[in-house]
Short mmCIF file of C-alpha atoms and ligand atoms in Angstrom, two decimals:
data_model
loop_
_atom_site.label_atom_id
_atom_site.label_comp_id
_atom_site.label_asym_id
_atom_site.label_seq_id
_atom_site.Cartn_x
_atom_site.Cartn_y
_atom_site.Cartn_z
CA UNK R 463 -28.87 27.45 2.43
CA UNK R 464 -27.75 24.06 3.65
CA UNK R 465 -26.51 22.48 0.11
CA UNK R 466 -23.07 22.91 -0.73
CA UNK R 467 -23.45 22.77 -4.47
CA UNK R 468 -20.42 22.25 -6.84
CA UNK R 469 -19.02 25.78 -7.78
CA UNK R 470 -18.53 24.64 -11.24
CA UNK R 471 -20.72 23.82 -14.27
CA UNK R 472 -20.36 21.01 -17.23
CA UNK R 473 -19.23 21.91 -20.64
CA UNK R 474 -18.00 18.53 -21.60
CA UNK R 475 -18.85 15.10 -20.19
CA UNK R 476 -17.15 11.39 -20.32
CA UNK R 477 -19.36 8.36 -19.90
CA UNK R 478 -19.11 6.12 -17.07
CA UNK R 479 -20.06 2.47 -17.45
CA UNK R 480 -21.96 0.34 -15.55
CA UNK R 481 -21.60 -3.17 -15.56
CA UNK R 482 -23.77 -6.24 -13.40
CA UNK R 483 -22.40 -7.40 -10.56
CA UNK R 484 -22.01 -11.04 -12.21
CA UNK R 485 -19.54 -9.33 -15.06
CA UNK R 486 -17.90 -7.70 -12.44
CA UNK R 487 -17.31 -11.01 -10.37
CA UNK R 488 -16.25 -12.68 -13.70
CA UNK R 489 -13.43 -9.45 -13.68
CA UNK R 490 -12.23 -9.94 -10.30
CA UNK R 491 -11.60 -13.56 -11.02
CA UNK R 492 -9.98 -12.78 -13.78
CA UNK R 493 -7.91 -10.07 -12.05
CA UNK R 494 -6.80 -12.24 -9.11
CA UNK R 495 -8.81 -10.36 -6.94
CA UNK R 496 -6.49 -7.25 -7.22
CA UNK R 497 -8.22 -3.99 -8.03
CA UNK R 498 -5.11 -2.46 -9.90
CA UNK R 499 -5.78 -5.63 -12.95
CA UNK R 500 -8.93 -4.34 -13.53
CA UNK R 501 -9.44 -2.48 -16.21
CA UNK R 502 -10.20 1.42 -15.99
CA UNK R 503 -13.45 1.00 -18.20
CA UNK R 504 -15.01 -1.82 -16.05
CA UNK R 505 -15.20 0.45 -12.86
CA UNK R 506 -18.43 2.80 -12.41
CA UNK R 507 -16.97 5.12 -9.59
CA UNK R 508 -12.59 5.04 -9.69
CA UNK R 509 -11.11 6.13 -5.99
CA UNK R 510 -8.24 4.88 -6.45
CA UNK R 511 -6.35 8.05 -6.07
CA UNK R 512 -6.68 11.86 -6.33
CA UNK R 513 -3.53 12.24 -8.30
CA UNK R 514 -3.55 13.08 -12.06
CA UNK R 515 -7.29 12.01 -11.71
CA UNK R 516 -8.32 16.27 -11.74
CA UNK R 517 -10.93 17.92 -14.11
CA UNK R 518 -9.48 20.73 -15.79
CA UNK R 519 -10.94 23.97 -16.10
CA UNK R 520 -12.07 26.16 -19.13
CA UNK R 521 -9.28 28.51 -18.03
CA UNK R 522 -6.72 25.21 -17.76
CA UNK R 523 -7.26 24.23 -21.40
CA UNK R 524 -7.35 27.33 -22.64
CA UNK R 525 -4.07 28.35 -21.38
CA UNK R 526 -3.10 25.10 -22.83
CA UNK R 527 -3.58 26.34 -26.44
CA UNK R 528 -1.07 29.04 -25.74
CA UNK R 529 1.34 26.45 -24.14
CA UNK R 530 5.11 27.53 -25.46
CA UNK R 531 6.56 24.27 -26.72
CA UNK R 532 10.03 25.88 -27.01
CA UNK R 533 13.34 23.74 -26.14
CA UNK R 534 14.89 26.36 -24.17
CA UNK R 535 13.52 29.62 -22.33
CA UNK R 536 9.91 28.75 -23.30
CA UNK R 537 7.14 31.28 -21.65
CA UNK R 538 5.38 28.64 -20.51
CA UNK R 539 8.05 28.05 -17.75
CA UNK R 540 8.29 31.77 -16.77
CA UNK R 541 4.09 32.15 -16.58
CA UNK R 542 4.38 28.86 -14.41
CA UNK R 543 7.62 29.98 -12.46
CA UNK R 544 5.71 33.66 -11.48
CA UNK R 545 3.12 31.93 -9.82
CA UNK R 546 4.80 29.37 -7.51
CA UNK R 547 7.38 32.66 -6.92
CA UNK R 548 4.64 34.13 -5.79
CA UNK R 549 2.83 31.61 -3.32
CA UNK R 550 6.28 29.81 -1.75
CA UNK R 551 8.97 32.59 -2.03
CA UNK R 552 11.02 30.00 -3.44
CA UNK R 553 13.69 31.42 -5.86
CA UNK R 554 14.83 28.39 -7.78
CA UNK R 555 11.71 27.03 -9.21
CA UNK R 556 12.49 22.88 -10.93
CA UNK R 557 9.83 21.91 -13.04
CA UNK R 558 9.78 17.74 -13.14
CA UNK R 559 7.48 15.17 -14.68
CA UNK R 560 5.62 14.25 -11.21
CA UNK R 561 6.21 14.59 -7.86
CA UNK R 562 8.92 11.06 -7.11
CA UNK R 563 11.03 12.83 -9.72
CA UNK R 564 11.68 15.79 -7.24
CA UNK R 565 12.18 13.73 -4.61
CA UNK R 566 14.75 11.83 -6.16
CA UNK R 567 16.91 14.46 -7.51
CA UNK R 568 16.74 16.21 -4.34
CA UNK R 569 17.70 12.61 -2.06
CA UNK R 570 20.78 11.87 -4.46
CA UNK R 571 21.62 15.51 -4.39
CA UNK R 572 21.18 15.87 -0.57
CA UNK R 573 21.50 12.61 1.25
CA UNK R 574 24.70 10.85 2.45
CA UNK R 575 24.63 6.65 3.02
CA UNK R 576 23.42 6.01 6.78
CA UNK R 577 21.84 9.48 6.94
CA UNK R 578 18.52 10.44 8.35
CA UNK R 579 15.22 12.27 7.05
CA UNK R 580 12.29 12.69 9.62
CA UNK R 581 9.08 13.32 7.98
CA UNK R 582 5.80 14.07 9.90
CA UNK R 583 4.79 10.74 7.66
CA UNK R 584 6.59 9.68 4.91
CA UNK R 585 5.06 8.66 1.48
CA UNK R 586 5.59 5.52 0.20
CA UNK R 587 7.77 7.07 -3.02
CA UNK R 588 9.46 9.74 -0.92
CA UNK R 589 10.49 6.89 1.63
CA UNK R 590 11.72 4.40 -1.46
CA UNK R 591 13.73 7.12 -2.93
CA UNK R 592 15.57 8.15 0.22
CA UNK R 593 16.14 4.43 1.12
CA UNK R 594 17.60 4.05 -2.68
CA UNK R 595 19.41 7.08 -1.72
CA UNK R 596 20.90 4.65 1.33
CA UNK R 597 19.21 6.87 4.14
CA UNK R 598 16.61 6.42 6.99
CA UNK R 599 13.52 7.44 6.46
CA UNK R 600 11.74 7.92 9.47
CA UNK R 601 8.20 9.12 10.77
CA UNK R 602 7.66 11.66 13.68
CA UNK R 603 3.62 11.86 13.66
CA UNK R 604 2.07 13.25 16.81
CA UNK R 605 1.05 10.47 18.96
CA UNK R 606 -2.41 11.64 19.34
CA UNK R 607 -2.99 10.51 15.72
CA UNK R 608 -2.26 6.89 17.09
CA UNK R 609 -6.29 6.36 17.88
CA UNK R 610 -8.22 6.83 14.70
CA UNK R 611 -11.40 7.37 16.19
CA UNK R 612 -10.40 10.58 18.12
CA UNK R 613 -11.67 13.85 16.47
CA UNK R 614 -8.71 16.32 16.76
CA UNK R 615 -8.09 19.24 14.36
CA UNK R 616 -4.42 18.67 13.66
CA UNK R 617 -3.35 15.05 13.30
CA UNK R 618 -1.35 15.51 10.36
CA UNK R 619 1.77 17.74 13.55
CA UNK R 620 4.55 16.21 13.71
CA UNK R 621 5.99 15.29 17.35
CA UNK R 622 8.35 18.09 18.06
CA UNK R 623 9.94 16.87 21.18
CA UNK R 624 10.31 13.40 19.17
CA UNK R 625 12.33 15.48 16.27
CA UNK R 626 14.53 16.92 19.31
CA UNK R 627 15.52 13.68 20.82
CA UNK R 628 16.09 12.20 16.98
CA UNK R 629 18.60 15.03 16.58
CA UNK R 630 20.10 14.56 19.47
CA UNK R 631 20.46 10.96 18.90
CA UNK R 632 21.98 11.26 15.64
CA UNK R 633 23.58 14.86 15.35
CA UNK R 634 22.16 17.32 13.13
CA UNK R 635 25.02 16.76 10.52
CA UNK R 636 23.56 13.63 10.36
CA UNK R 637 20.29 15.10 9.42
CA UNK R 638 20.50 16.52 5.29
CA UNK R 639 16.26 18.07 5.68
CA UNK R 640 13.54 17.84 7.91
CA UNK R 641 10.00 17.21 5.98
CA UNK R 642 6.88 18.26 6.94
CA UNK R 643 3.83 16.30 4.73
CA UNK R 644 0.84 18.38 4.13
CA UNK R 645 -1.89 17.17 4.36
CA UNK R 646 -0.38 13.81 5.99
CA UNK R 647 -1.85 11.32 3.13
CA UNK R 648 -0.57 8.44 4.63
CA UNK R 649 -1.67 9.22 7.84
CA UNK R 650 -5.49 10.03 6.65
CA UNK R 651 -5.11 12.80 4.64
CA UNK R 652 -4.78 14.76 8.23
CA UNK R 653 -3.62 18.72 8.26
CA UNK R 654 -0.84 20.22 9.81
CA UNK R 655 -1.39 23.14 12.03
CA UNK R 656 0.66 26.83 11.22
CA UNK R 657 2.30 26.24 14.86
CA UNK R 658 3.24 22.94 14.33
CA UNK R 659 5.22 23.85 10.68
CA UNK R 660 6.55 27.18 12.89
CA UNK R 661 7.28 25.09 15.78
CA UNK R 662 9.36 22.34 13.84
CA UNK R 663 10.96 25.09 11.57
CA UNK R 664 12.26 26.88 15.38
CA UNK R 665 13.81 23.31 16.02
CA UNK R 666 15.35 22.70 12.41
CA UNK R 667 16.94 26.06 11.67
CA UNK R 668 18.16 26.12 15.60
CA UNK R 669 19.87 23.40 14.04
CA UNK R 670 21.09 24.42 10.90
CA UNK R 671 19.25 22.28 9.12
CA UNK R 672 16.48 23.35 6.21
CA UNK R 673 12.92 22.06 6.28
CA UNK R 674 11.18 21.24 3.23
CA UNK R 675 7.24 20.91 2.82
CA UNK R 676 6.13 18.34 0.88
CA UNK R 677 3.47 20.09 -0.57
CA UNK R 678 0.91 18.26 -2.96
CA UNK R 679 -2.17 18.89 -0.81
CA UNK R 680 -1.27 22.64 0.64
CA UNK R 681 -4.33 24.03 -0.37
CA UNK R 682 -6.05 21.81 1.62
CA UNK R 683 -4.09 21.98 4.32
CA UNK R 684 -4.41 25.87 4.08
CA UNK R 685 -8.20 25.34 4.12
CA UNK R 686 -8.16 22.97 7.25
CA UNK R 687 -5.97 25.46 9.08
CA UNK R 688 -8.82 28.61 7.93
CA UNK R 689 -11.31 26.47 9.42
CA UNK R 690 -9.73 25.40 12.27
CA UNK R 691 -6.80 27.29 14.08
CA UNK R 692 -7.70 30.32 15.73
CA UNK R 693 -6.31 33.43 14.31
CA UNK R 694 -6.32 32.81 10.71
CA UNK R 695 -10.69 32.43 10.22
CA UNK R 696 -10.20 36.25 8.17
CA UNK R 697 -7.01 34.89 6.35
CA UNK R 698 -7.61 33.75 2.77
CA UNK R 699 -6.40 30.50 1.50
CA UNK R 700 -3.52 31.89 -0.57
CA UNK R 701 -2.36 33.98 2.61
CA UNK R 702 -2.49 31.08 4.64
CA UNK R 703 -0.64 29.01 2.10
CA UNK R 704 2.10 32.06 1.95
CA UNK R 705 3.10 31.54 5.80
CA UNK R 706 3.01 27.72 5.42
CA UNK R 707 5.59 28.11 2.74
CA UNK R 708 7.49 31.37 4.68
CA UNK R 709 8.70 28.86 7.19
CA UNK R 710 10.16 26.41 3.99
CA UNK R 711 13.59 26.40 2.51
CA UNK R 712 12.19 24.17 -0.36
CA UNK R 713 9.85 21.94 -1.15
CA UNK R 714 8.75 19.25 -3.37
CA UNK R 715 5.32 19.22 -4.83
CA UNK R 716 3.39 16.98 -7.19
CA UNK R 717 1.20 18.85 -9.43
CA UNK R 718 -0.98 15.97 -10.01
CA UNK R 719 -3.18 17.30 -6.59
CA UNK R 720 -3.77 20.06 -5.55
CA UNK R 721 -2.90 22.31 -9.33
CA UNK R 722 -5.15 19.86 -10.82
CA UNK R 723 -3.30 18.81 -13.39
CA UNK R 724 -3.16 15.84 -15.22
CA UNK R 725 0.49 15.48 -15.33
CA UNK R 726 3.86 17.80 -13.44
CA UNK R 727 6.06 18.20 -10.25
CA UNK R 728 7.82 20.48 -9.09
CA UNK R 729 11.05 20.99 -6.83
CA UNK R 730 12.03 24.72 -4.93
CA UNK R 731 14.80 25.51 -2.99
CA UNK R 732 16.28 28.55 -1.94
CA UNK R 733 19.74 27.54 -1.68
CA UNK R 734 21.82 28.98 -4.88
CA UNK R 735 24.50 26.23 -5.04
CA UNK R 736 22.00 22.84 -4.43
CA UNK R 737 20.01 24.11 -6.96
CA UNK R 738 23.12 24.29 -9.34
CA UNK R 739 23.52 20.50 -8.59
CA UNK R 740 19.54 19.61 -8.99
CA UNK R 741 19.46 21.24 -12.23
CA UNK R 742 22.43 19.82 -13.25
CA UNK R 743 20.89 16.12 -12.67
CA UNK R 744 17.98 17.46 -13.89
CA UNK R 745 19.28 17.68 -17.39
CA UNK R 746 20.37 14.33 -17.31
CA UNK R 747 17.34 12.52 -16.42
CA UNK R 748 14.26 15.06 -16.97
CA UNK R 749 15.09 17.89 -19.14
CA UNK R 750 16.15 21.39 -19.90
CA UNK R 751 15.08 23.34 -16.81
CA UNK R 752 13.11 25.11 -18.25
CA UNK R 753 10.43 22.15 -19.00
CA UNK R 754 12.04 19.25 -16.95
CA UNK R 755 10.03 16.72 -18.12
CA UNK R 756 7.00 18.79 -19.01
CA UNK R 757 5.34 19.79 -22.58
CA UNK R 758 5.14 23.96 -22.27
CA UNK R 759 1.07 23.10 -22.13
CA UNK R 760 1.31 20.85 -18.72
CA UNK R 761 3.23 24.25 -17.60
CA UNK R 762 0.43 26.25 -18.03
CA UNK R 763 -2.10 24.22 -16.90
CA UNK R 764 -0.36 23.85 -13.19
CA UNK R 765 0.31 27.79 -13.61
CA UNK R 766 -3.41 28.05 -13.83
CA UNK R 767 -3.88 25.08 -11.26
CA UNK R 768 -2.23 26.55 -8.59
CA UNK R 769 -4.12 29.99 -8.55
CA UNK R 770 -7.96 28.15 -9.23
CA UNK R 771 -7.06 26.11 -5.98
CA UNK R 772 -6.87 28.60 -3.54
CA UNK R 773 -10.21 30.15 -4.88
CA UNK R 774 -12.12 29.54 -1.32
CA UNK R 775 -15.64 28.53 -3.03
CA UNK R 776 -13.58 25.24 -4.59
CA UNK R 777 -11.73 24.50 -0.92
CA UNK R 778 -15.11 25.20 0.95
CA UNK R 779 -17.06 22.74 -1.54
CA UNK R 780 -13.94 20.40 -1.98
CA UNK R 781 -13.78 20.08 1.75
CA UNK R 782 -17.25 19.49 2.43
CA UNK R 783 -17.98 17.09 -0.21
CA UNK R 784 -15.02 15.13 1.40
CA UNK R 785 -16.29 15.39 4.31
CA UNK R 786 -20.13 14.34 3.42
CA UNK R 787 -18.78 10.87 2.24
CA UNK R 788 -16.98 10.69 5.58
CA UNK R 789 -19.96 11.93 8.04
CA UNK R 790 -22.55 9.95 6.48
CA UNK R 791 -20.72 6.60 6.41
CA UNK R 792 -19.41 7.10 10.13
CA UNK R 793 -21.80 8.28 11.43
CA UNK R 794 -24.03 5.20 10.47
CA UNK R 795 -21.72 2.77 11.74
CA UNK R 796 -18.99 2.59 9.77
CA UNK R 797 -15.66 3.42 11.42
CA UNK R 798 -13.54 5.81 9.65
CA UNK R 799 -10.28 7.50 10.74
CA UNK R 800 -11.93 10.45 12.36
CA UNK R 801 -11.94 13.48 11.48
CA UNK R 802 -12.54 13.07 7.74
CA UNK R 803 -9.71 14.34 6.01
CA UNK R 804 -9.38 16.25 2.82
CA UNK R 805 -8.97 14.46 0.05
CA UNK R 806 -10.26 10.89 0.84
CA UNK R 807 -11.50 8.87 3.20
CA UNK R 808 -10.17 5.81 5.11
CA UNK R 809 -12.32 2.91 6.62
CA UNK R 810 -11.30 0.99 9.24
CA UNK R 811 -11.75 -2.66 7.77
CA UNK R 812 -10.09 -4.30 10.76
CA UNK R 813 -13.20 -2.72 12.97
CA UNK R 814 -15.28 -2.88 10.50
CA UNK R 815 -14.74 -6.85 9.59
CA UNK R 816 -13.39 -7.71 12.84
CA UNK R 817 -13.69 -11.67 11.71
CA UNK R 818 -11.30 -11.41 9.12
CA UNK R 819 -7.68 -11.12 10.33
CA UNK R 820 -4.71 -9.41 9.44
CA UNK R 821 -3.00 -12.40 7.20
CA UNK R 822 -6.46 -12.30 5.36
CA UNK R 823 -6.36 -9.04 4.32
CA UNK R 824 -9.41 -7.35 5.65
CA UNK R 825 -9.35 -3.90 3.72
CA UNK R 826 -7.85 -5.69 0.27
CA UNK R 827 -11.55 -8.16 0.83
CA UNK R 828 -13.55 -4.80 1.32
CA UNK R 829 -12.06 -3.44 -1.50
CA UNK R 830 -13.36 -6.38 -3.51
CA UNK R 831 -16.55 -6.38 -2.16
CA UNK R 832 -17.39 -3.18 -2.73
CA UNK R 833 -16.15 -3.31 -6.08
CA UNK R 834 -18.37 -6.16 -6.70
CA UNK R 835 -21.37 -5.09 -4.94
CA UNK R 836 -21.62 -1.35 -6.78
CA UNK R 837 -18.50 -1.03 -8.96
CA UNK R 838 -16.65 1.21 -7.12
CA UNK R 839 -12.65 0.74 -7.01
CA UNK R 840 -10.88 1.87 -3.72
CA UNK R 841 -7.46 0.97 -2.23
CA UNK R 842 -5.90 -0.83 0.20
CA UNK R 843 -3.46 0.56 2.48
CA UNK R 844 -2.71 -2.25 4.97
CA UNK R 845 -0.50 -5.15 5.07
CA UNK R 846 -1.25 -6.06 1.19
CA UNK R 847 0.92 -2.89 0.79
CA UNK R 848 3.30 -2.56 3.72
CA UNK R 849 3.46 -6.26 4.71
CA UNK R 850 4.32 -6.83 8.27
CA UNK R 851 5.26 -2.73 9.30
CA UNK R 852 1.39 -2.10 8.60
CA UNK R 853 0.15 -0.14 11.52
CA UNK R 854 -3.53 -0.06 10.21
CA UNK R 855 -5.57 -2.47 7.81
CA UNK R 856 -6.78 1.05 6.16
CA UNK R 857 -9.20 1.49 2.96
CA UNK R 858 -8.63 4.40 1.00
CA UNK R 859 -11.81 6.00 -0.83
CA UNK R 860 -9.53 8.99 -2.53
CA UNK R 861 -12.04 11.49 -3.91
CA UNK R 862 -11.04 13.22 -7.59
CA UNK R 863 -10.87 16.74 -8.00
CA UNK R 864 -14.17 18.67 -9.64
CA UNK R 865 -15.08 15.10 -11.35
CA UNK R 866 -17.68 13.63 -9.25
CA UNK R 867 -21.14 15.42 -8.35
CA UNK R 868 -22.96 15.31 -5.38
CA UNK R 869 -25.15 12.19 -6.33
CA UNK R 870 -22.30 9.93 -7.53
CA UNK R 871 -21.09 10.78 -3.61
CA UNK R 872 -24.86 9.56 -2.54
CA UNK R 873 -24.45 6.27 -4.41
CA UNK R 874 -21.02 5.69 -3.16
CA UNK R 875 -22.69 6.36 0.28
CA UNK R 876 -25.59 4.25 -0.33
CA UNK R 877 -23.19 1.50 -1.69
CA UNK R 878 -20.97 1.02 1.35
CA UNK R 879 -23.56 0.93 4.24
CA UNK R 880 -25.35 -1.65 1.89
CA UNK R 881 -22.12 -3.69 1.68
CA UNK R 882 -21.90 -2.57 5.57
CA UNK R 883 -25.49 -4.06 6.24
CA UNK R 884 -23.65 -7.86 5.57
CA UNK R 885 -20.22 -7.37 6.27
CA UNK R 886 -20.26 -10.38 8.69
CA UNK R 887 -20.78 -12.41 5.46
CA UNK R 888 -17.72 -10.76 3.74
CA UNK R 889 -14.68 -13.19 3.51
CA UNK R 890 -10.95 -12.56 3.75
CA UNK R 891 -8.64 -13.42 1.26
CA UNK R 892 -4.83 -15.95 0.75
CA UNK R 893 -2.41 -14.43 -1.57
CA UNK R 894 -1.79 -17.14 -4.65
CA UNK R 895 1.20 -15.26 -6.29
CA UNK R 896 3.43 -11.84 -5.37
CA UNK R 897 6.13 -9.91 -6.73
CA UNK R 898 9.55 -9.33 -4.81
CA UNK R 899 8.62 -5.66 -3.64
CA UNK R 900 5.64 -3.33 -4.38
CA UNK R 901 3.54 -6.85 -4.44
CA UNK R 902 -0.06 -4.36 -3.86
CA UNK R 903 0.43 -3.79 -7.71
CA UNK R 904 0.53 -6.94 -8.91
CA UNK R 905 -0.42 -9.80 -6.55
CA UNK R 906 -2.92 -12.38 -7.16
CA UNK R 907 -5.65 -13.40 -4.11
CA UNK R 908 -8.07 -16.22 -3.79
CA UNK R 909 -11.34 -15.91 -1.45
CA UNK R 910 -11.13 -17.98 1.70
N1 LIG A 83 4.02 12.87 -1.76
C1 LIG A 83 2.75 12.61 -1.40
C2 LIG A 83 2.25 13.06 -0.07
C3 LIG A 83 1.90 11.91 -2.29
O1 LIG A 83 0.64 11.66 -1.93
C4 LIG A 83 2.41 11.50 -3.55
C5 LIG A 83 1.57 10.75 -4.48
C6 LIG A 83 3.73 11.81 -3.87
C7 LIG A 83 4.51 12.51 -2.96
C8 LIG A 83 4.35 11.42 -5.19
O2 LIG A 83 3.85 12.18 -6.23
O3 LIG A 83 2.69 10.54 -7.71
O4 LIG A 83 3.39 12.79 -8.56
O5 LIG A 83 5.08 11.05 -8.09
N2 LIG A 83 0.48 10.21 -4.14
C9 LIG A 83 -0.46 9.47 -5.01
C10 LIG A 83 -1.56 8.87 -4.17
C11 LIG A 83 0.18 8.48 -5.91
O6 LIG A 83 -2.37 8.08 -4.72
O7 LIG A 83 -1.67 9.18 -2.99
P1 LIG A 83 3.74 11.60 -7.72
#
C-alpha cells in the first residue's frame, strides 16, 4: 500500500468557510495587505503556524475531565511531571503558560549583561528574551544549510568547530548555556542529528558549561533521526527521544507542538539550586509550581500529548503528509528549502518571483496572493519580519497537527502551482505604515 492514510478518525468536526476571491480581495484591502488583520473566519486553509493550532485526542479531552484544578499539589502536575521524568531525565520539571515564558525565566535567571548564548538557530522569542536579558544571541548553523536547494539529512547541526572558536573568543564563563533547536524552525524546520547533539554536548561540558535543548518539535526530530541516521532504524521514537534528552542538562519546551496541546510550556533543569531561583520567579509572574500558569486540565492534556506523539503511526503519517505538500510543489517547479522539513514548508519567493525585489517584499506578496487566489493564509519570514538581517525572503506553509486531511493538502497543492502557473504577473508590495519593532504583526502594505 502506497497511501499513507491519517491514523486517526473524526468524532467531531468544525466548519471551514469559504469565501470568493472578490470578498477576499475586499479583506486584504481592508487588512493592509497583512495576513495577521485578517480575520480567523475569513481564511479556508490557516498555516500560519503549528503552535496551539493541534487537534486533541479522545484520550486528551478525556483526561481533561479529570483535570485537578487544585491551588497547590494538584495531581494533574504529578501525572504531567511522571511523563516528561520519564522521556528527558530531567528532575525539576516547571510547568509555564507557553514556551517564551520558560525562556524568560531561565535568561533572567541565567544570563549576565554582555553575555553570550549560541544556539544552532535561535527563535525569534528565545533571541528577544535573551537580548532583554542584555545578552548575545547568536546562531552556529552548519554551513551546509546555507544553500536551500541541497538535499542533506541533517541541516538543522550546529557548526561544532564554529561553537569552539566562539568559546575561545569569549571564554566559557562568558557563556551561561549552549542551545541546541530541534527541529531548527527557523532554519526550515531542519533536524538535528544524535552526533551532532553528542558532539556539541562533548564540547559544552569539556567546558563546563550545560546545554539545553529547545525542544518543541523533538518528536519530530526523533522521527527524522529513525529515518535517517544509521544505527537507530530499530530504535523507537520515544528511545530515540530518551538519548536526545540524555545529552541535556535542561531544556525549554513549548507544549503548543509537538504534545498537541492547545495551550502550556514547560522548563527542566537538573541543577538543584537554579531551579530554586526559576521557581522562585516563577511564583511571581506564572504561578504556584505546581500549575505555573496552567489550569490542572492543560496539564493533562500535554501529559497525554507527550506520550500520543511518539506513537510511530502519527510521526510516520505526520512526516509524510509534510512531506507530500513539499514533494509535490518542488518537484513541479516550485523551489522549496530542500529537504522538506517536518512541520511546514518554506518556498523560496525570491526564486520563485525573481522580479520582485527584496524592498518589495516578495514572500509577504505571495502570501497575499495565495490568500487571494484560494484562501489559504501562510507567513512570511523574510525582511517584512527581520528587516535588513533577513538571510532568506522565506514563506512559511506551517502544517497543523491531526487537523487537516489528505485532500485539504491536495487543494493547498493544487492552489499554489495554480498561483505558480502566473507568478510573473504577481506584484510586490511598499509598506504604508509600521510599528517600532515586531512591525510583521501589524504593518500596513500597498500593491506596487
Ligand atoms: N522555540 C521555538 C523553536 C518555537 O518555534 C517557538 C514558537 C517557541 C520557542 C516559543 O514558544 O510560542 O509557546 O511561546 N513558535 C511558534 C511558531 C510561534 O509559529 O513557529 P511559544
Amino acid at each position: 500500500m502506497q497511501t499513507i492514510i491519517e491514523p486517526f478518525r473524526i468524532k467531531s468536526v468544525e466548519p471551514i468557510r469559504q469565501t470568493t476571491s472578490e470578498e477576499r480581495e475586499q479583506l486584504l484591502n481592508a487588512a493592509g495587505y497583512n495576513l495577521f488583520l485578517i480575520d480567523a473566519k475569513n481564511i479556508l486553509i490557516d498555516l500560519l503556524t503549528d503552535s496551539g493550532t493541534s487537534a486533541m485526542s479522545t484520550e486528551q479531552w478525556a483526561a481533561m475531565m479529570r483535570g485537578d484544578e487544585s491551588y497547590a499539589g494538584s495531581e494533574s502536575f504529578y501525572r504531567m511531571e511522571r511523563v516528561v521524568r520519564d522521556l528527558t531525565g530531567l528532575r525539576h520539571v516547571i510547568p509555564t503558560h507557553q514556551g517564551r515564558a520558560a525562556e524568560r525565566i531561565l535568561f533572567t535567571v541565567l544570563c549576565r549583561k554582555g553575555q553570550v548564548i549560541p544556539n544552532n538557530t535561535h527563535f525569534d522569542t528565545t533571541r528577544a528574551n535573551i537580548e532583554f536579558a542584555g545578552a548575545r544571541a547568536v546562531d552556529l548553523l552548519t554551513p551546509e544549510a546555507a544553500d536551500t536547494q541541497a538535499r542533506l539529512d541533517f541541516k538543522g547541526n550546529m557548526d561544532v568547530q564554529a561553537l569552539e572558536r566562539l568559546i575561545a573568543a569569549e571564554g566559557a564563563a562568558n557563556i551561561p548555556l549552549v542551545m541546541i533547536t530541534v527541529t531548527d524552525n527557523s532554519g526550515g524546520g531542519q533536524p538535528v542529528s544524535m552526533a551532532n547533539i553528542a558532539a556539541v554536548k562533548e564540547v559544552a561540558s569539556r567546558h563546563g558549561i550545560p546545554l539545553y535543548l529547545d525542544a518543541c518539535r523533538f518528536a519530530e526530530n526523533a522521527w527524522f533521526i529513525a529515518q535517517r541516521e544509521p544505527g537507530y532504524a530499530e530504535w523507537t521514537p520515544k528511545q530515540i527521544a530518551q538519548k536526545m534528552f540524555s545529552y541535556a542538562d535542561g531544556c525549554t519546551f513549548s507544549a503548543k507542538k509537538d504534545a498537541f496541546a492547545n495551550i502550556g510550556g514547560l522548563l527542566c533543569t537538573n541543577d538543584d539550586r537554579l531551579a530554586v531561583q526559576e521557581t522562585n520567579l516563577l511564583i511571581l509572574t506564572e504561578g504556584f509550581p505546581t500549575y505555573g500558569g496552567l489550569a490542572g486540565r492543560d496539564l493533562e492534556a500535554i501529559a497525554v500529548g507527550l506520550e500520543e506523539v511518539l506513537h510511530p503511526d502519527y510521526l510516520r503519517y505526520r512526516i509524510a503528509s509534510t512531506g507530500y505538500l513539499g514533494r509535490h510543489i518542488a518537484d513541479h517547479g516550485v523551489p522549496i528549502v530542500e529537504p522538506p522539513g517536518g512541520h511546514a514548508i518554506y518556498i523560496d519567493a525570491a526564486r520563485m518571483l525573481p522580479h520582485v525585489p527584496k524592498h518589495q517584499f516578495p514572500a509577504q506578496a505571495l502570501a497575499v496572493e495565495l490568500y487571494r487566489h484560494a484562501g489559504i493564509r501562510s507567513v512570511e519570514i523574510g525582511s517584512v519580519m527581520f528587516g535588513a538581517n533577513a538571510k532568506h525572503e522565506l514563506l512559511r506553509l506551517a502544517i497543523p497537527r491531526r487537523v487537516y486531511t489528505q485532500s485539504h493538502m491536495d487543494y493547498v497543492v493544487e492552489a499554489i502551482l495554480e498561483v505558480n502557473d502566473y507568478r510573473a504577473h504577481i506584484c510586490g508590495l511598499a509598506i504604508e505604515s509600521e510599528p517600532p519593532f515586531l512591525r510583521h504583526f501589524s504593518a500596513r502594505f500597498r500593491r506596487i
